PDB file of C-alpha atoms in Angstrom:
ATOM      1  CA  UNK A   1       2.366  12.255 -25.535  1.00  0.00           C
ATOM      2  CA  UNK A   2       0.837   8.805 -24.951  1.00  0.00           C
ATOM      3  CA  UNK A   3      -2.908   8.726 -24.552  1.00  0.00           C
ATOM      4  CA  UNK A   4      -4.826   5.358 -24.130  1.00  0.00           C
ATOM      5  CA  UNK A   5      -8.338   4.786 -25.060  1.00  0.00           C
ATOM      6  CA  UNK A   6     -11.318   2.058 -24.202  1.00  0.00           C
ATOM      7  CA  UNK A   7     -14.787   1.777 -25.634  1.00  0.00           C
ATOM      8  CA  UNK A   8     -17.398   1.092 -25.209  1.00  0.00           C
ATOM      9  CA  UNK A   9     -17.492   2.991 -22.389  1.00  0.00           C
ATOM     10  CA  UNK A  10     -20.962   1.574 -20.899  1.00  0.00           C
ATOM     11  CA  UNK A  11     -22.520  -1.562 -22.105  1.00  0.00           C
ATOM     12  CA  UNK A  12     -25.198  -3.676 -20.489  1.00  0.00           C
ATOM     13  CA  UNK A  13     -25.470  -7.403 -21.997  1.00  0.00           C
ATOM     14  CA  UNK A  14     -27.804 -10.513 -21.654  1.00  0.00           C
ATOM     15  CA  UNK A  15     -26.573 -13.193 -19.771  1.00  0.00           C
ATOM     16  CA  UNK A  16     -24.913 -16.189 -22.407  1.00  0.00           C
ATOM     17  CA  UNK A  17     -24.340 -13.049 -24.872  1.00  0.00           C
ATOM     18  CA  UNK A  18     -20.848 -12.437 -26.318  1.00  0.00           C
ATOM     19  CA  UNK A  19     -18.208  -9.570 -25.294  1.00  0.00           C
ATOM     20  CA  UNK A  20     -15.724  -7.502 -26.696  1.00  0.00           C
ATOM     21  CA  UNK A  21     -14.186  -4.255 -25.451  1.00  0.00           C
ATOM     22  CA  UNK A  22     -11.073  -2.826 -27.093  1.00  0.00           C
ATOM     23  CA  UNK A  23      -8.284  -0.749 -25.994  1.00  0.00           C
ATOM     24  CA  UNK A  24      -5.805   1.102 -27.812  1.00  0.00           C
ATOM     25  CA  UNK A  25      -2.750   2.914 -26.830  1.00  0.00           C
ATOM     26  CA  UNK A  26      -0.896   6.088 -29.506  1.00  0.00           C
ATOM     27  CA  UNK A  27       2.195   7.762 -28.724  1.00  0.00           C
ATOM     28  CA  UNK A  28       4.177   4.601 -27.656  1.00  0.00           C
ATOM     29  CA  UNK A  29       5.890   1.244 -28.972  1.00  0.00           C
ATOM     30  CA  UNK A  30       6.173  -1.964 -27.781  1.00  0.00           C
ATOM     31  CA  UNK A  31       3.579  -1.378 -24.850  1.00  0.00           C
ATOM     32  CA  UNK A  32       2.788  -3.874 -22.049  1.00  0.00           C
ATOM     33  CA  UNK A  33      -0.594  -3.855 -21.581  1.00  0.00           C
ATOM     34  CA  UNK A  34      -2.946  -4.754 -19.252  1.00  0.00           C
ATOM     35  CA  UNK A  35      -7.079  -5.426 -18.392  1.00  0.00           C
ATOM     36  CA  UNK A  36      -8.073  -5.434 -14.713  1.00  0.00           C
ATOM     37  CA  UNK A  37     -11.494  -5.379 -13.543  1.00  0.00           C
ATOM     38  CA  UNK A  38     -12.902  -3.888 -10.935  1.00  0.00           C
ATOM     39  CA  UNK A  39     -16.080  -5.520  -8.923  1.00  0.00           C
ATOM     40  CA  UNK A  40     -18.813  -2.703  -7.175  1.00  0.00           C
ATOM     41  CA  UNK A  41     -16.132  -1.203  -4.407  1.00  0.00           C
ATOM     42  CA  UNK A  42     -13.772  -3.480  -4.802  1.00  0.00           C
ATOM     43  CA  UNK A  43     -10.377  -3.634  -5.601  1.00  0.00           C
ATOM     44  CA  UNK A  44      -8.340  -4.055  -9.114  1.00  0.00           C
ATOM     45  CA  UNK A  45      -8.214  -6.979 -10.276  1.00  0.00           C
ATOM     46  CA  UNK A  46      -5.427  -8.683 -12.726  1.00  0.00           C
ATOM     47  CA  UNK A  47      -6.912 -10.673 -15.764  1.00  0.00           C
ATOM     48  CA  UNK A  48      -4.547 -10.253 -18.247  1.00  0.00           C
ATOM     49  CA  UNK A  49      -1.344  -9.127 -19.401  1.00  0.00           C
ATOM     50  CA  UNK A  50       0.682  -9.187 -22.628  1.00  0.00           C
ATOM     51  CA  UNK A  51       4.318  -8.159 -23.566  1.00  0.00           C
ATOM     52  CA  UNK A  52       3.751  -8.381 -27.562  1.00  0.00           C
ATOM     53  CA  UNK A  53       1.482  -8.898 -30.446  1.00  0.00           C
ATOM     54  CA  UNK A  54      -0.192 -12.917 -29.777  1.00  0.00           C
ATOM     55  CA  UNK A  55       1.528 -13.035 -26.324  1.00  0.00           C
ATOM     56  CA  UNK A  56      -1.393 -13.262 -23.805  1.00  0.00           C
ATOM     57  CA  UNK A  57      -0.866 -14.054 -20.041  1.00  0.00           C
ATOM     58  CA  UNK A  58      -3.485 -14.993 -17.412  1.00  0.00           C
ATOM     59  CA  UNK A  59      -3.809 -14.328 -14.161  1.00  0.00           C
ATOM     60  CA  UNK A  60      -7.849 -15.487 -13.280  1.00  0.00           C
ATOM     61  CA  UNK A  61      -9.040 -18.825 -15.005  1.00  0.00           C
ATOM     62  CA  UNK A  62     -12.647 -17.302 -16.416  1.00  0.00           C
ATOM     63  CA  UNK A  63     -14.605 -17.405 -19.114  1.00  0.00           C
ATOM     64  CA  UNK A  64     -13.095 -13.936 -20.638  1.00  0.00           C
ATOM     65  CA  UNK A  65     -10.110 -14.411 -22.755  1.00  0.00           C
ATOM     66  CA  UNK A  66      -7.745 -11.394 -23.996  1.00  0.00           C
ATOM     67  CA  UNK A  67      -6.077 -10.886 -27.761  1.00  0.00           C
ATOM     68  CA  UNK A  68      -3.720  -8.587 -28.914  1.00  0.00           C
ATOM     69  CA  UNK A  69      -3.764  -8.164 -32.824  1.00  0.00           C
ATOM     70  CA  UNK A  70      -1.477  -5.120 -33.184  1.00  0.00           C
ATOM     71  CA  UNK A  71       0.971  -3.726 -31.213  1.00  0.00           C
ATOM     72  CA  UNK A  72      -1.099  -1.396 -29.513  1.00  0.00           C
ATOM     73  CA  UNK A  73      -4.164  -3.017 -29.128  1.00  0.00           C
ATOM     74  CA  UNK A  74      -5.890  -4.919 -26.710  1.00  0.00           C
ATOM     75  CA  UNK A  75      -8.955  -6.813 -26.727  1.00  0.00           C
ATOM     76  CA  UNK A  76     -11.213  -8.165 -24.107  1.00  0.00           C
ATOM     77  CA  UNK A  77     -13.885 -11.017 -24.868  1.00  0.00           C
ATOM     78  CA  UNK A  78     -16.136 -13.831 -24.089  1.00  0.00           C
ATOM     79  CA  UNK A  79     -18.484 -16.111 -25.982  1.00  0.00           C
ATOM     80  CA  UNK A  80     -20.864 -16.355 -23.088  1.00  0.00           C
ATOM     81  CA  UNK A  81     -21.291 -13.661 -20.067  1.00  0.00           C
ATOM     82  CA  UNK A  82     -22.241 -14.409 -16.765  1.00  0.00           C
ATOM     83  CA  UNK A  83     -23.612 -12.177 -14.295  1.00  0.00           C
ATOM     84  CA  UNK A  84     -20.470 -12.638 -12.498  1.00  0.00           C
ATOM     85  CA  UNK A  85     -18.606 -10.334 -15.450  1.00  0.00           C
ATOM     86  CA  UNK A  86     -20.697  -7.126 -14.596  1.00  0.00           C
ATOM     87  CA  UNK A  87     -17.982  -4.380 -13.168  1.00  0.00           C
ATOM     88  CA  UNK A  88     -15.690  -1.984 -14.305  1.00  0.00           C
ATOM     89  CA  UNK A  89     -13.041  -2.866 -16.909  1.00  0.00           C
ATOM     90  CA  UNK A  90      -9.909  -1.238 -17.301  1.00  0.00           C
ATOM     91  CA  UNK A  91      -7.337  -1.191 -19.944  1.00  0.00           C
ATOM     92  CA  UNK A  92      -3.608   0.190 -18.924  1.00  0.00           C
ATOM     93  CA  UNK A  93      -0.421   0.067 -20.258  1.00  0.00           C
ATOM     94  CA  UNK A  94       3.704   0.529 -19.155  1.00  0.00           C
ATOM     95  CA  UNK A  95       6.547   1.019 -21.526  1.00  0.00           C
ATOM     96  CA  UNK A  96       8.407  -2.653 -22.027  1.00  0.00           C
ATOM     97  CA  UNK A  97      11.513  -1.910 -21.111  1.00  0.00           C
ATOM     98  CA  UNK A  98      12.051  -1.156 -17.194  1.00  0.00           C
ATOM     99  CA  UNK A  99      14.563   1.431 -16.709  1.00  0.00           C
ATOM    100  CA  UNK A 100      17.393   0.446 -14.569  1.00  0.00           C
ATOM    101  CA  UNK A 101      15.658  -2.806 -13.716  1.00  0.00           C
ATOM    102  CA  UNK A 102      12.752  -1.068 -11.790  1.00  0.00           C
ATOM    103  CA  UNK A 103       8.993  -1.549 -12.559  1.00  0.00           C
ATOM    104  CA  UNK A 104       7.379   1.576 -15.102  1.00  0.00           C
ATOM    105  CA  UNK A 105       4.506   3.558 -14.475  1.00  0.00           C
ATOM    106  CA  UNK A 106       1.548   1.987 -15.287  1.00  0.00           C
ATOM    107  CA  UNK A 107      -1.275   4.147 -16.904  1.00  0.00           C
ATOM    108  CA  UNK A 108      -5.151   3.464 -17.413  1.00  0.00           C
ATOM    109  CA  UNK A 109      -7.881   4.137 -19.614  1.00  0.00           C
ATOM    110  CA  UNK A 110     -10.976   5.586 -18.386  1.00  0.00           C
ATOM    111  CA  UNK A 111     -13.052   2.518 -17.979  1.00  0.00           C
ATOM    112  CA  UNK A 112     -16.051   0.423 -19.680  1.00  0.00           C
ATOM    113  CA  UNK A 113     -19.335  -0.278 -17.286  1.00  0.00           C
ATOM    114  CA  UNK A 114     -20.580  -4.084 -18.508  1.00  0.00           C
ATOM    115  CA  UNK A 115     -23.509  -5.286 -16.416  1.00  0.00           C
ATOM    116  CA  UNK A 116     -24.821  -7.965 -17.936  1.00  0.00           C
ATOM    117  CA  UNK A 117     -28.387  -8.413 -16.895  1.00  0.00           C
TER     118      UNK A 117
ATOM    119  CA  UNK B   1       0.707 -15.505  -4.276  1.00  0.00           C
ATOM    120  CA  UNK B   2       1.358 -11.958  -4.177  1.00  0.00           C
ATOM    121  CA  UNK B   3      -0.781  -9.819  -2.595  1.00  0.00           C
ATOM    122  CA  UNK B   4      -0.787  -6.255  -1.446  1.00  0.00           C
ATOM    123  CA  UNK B   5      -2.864  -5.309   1.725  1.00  0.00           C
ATOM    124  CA  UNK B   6      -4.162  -1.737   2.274  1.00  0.00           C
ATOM    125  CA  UNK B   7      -5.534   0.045   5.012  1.00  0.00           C
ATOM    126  CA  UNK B   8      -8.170   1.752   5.951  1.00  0.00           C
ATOM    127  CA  UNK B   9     -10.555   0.964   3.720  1.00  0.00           C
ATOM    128  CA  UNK B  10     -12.779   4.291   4.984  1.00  0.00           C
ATOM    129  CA  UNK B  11     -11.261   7.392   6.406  1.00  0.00           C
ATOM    130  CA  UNK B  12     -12.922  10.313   7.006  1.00  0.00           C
ATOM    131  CA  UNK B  13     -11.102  13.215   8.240  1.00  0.00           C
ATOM    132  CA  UNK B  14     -11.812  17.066   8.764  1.00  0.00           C
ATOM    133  CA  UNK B  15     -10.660  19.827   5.831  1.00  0.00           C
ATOM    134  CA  UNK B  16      -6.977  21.056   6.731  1.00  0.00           C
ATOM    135  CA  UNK B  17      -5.975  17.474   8.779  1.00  0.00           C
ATOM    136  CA  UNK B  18      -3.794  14.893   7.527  1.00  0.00           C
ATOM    137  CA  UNK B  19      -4.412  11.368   5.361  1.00  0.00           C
ATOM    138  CA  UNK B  20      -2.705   7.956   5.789  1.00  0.00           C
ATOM    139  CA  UNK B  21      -2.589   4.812   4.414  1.00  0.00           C
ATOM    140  CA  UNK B  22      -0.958   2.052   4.397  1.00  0.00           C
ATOM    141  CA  UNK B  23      -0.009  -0.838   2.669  1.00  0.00           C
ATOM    142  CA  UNK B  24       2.040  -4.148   3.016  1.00  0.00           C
ATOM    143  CA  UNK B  25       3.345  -6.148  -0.162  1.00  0.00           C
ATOM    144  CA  UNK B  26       4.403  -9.667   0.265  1.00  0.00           C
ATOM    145  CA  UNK B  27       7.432  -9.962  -2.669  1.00  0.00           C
ATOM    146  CA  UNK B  28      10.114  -8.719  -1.301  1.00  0.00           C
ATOM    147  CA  UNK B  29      11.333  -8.129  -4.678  1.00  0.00           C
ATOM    148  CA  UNK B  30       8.968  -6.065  -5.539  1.00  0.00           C
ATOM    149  CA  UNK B  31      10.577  -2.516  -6.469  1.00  0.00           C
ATOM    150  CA  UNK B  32       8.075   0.019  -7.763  1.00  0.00           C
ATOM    151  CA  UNK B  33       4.951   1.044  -5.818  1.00  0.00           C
ATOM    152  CA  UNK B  34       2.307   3.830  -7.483  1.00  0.00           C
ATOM    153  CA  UNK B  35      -0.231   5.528  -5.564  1.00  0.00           C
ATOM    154  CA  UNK B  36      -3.709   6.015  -7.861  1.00  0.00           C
ATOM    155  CA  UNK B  37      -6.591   8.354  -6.762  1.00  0.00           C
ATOM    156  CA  UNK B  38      -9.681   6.863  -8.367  1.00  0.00           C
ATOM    157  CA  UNK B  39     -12.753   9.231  -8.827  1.00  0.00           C
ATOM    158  CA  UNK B  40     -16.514   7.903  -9.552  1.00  0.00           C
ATOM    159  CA  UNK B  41     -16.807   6.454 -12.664  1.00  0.00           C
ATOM    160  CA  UNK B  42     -13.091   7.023 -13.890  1.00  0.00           C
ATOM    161  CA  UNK B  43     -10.116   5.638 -14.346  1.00  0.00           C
ATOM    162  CA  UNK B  44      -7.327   5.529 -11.875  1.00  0.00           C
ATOM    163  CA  UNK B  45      -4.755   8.661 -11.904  1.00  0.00           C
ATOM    164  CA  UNK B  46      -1.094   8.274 -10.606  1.00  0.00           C
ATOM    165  CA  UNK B  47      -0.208  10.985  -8.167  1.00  0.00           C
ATOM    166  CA  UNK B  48       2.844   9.880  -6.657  1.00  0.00           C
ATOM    167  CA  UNK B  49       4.871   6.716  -6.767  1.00  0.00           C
ATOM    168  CA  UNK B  50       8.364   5.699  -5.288  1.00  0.00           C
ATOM    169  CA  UNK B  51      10.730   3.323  -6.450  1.00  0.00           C
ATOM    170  CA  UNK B  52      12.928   0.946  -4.190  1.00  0.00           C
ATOM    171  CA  UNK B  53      16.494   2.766  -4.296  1.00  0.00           C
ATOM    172  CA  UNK B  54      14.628   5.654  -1.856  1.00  0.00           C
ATOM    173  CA  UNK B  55      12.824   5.700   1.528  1.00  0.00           C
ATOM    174  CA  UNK B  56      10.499   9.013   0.624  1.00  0.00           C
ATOM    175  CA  UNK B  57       9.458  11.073  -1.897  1.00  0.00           C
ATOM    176  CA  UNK B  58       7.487  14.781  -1.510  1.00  0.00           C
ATOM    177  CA  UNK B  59       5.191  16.449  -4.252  1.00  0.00           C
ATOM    178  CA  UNK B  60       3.840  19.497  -2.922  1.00  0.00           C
ATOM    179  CA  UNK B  61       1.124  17.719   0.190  1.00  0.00           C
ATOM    180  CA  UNK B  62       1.307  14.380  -0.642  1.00  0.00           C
ATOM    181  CA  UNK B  63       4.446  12.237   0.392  1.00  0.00           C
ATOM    182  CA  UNK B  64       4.773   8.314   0.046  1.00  0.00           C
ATOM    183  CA  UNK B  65       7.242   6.733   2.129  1.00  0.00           C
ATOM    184  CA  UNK B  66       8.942   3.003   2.058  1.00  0.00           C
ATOM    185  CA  UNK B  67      10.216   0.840   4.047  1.00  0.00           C
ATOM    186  CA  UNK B  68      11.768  -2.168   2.785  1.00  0.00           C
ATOM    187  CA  UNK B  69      12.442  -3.951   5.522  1.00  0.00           C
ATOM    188  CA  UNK B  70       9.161  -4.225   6.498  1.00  0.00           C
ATOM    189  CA  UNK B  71       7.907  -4.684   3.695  1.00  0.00           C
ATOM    190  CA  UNK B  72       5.377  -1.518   3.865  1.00  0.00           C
ATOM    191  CA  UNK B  73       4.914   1.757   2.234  1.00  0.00           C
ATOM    192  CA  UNK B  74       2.524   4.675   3.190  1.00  0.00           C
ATOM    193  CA  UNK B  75       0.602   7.589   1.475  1.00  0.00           C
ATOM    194  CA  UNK B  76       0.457  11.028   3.365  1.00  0.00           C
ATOM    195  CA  UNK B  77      -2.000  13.834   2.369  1.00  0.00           C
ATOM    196  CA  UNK B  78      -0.955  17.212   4.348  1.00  0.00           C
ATOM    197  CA  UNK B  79      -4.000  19.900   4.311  1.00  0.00           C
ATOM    198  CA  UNK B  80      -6.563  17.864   3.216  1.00  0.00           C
ATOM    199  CA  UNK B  81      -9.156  19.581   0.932  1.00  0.00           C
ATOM    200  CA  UNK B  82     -12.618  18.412   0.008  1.00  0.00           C
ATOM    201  CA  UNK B  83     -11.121  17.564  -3.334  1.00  0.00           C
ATOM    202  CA  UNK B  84      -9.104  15.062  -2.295  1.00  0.00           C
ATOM    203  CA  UNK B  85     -12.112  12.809  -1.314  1.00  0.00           C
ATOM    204  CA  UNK B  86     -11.629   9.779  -3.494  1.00  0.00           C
ATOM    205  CA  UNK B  87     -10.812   5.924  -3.630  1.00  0.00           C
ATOM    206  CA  UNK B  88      -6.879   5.617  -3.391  1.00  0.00           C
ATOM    207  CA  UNK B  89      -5.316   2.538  -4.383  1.00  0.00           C
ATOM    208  CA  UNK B  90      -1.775   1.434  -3.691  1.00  0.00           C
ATOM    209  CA  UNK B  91       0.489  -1.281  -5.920  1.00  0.00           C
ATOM    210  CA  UNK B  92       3.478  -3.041  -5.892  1.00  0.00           C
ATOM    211  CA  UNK B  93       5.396  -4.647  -9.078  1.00  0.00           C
ATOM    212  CA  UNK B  94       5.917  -7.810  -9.364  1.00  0.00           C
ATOM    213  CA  UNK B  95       8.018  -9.683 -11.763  1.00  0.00           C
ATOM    214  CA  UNK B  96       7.639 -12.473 -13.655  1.00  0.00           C
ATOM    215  CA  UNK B  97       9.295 -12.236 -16.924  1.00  0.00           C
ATOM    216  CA  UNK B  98       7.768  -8.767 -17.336  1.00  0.00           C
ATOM    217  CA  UNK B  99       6.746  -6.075 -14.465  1.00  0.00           C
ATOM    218  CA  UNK B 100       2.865  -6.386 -13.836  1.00  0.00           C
ATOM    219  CA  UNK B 101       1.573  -4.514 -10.828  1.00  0.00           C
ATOM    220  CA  UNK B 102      -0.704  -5.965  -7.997  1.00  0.00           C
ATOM    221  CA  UNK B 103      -3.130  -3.231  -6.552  1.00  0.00           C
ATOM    222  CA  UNK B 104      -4.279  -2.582  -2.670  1.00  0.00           C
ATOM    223  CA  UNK B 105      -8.178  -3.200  -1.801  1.00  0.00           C
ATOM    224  CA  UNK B 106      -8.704   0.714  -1.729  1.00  0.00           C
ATOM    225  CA  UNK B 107      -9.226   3.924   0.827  1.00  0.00           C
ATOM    226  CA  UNK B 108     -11.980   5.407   0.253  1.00  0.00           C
ATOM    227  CA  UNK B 109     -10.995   8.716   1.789  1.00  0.00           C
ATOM    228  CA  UNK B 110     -14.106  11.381   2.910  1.00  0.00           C
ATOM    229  CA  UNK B 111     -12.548  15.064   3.253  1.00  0.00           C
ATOM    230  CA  UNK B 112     -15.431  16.972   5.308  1.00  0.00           C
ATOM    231  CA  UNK B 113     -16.081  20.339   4.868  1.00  0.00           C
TER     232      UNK B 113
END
């Protein structure tokens, strides 16, 4: 089975300090995958997605940027934090290929806390 | 852009009653649309989701329904139970070159004992 998997799971950061949270996926090939945040009771946001290994798209011009290195891993970062960052991150993937032309499931990690202080 | 409108954003409702919520999508060629139930501190779980080639779809008290014309799909909970109380999002794909999914503002839904 596939099982997807974030860390750290709580972090709290200076403002101006760097990021970087990491997600990995097992039990799958060829994910898409995903990082949304989430802002105190809001909804889910879409920063990034990415279809393959160096293939990064954006949805939100910020100061966070997203890599993929391997195939199954995804990597959120910035060089400077703002208090603006602080909320819930969450990593998710789909399988690549839609069947029959019609969206996949979509499935998420359990979440990293940044609040950047 | 697309967007994906939900409603209520509260609902409180007594143990045993019944849950909606709604949501409108703006692509009409959007095709896939997941339900999540979101509990403090966790990730969102799928519960139910429907796909475009059907109008409902049952899984024991929760049903989804869609209608494509207008554009709007809805969650039911049947014999609500203190357990369900929870933030439940709603998305729709959208595609653009590859499927990524825009999400609903949230319910958060109060069960009452």
């Amino acid at each position: 089975s596939q099982t997807i998997h974030q860390w750290p799971a709580t972090l709290v950061q200076p403002v101006g300090s760097p990021l970087s949270l990491e997600c990995t996926v097992e039990g799958t090939s060829n994910p898409n995958l995903y990082w949304y945040r989430q802002a105190a009771g809001r909804g889910l946001q879409l920063l990034f997605y990415s279809v393959g290994i160096g293939q990064i798209s954006s949805e939100v011009p910020q100061n966070l940027s997203a890599s993929r290195p391997q195939d199954r891993q995804f990597i959120l970062s910035s060089k400077k934090l703002l208090l603006s960052d602080s909320g819930f991150y969450l990593c998710a993937w789909s399988a690549l290929q839609a069947t029959g032309g019609i969206g996949n499931t979509i499935y998420f990690g359990e979440g990293s806390w940044l609040t950047v202080v | 852009g697309e967007n994906v409108e939900q409603h209520p954003s509260t609902l409180s409702v007594q143990e045993g009653d019944s849950a909606v919520i709604k949501c409108t999508y703006s692509d009409s060629a959007s095709n896939y649309f997941p339900w999540y139930k979101q509990e403090l501190g966790k990730g969102p779980q799928l519960i139910i989701d429907i796909r475009s080639n059907v109008g409902e779809k049952k899984d024991q008290r929760i049903a989804v329904t869609l209608n494509k014309t207008a554009k709007h799909f809805s969650l039911h909970i049947t014999e609500t139970q203190p357990e369900d109380s929870a933030v439940y999002f709603c998305a729709a794909s959208v595609y653009s070159g590859t499927y990524k999914y825009i999400f609903g503002t949230g319910t958060r839904l109060k069960v009452l004992a």
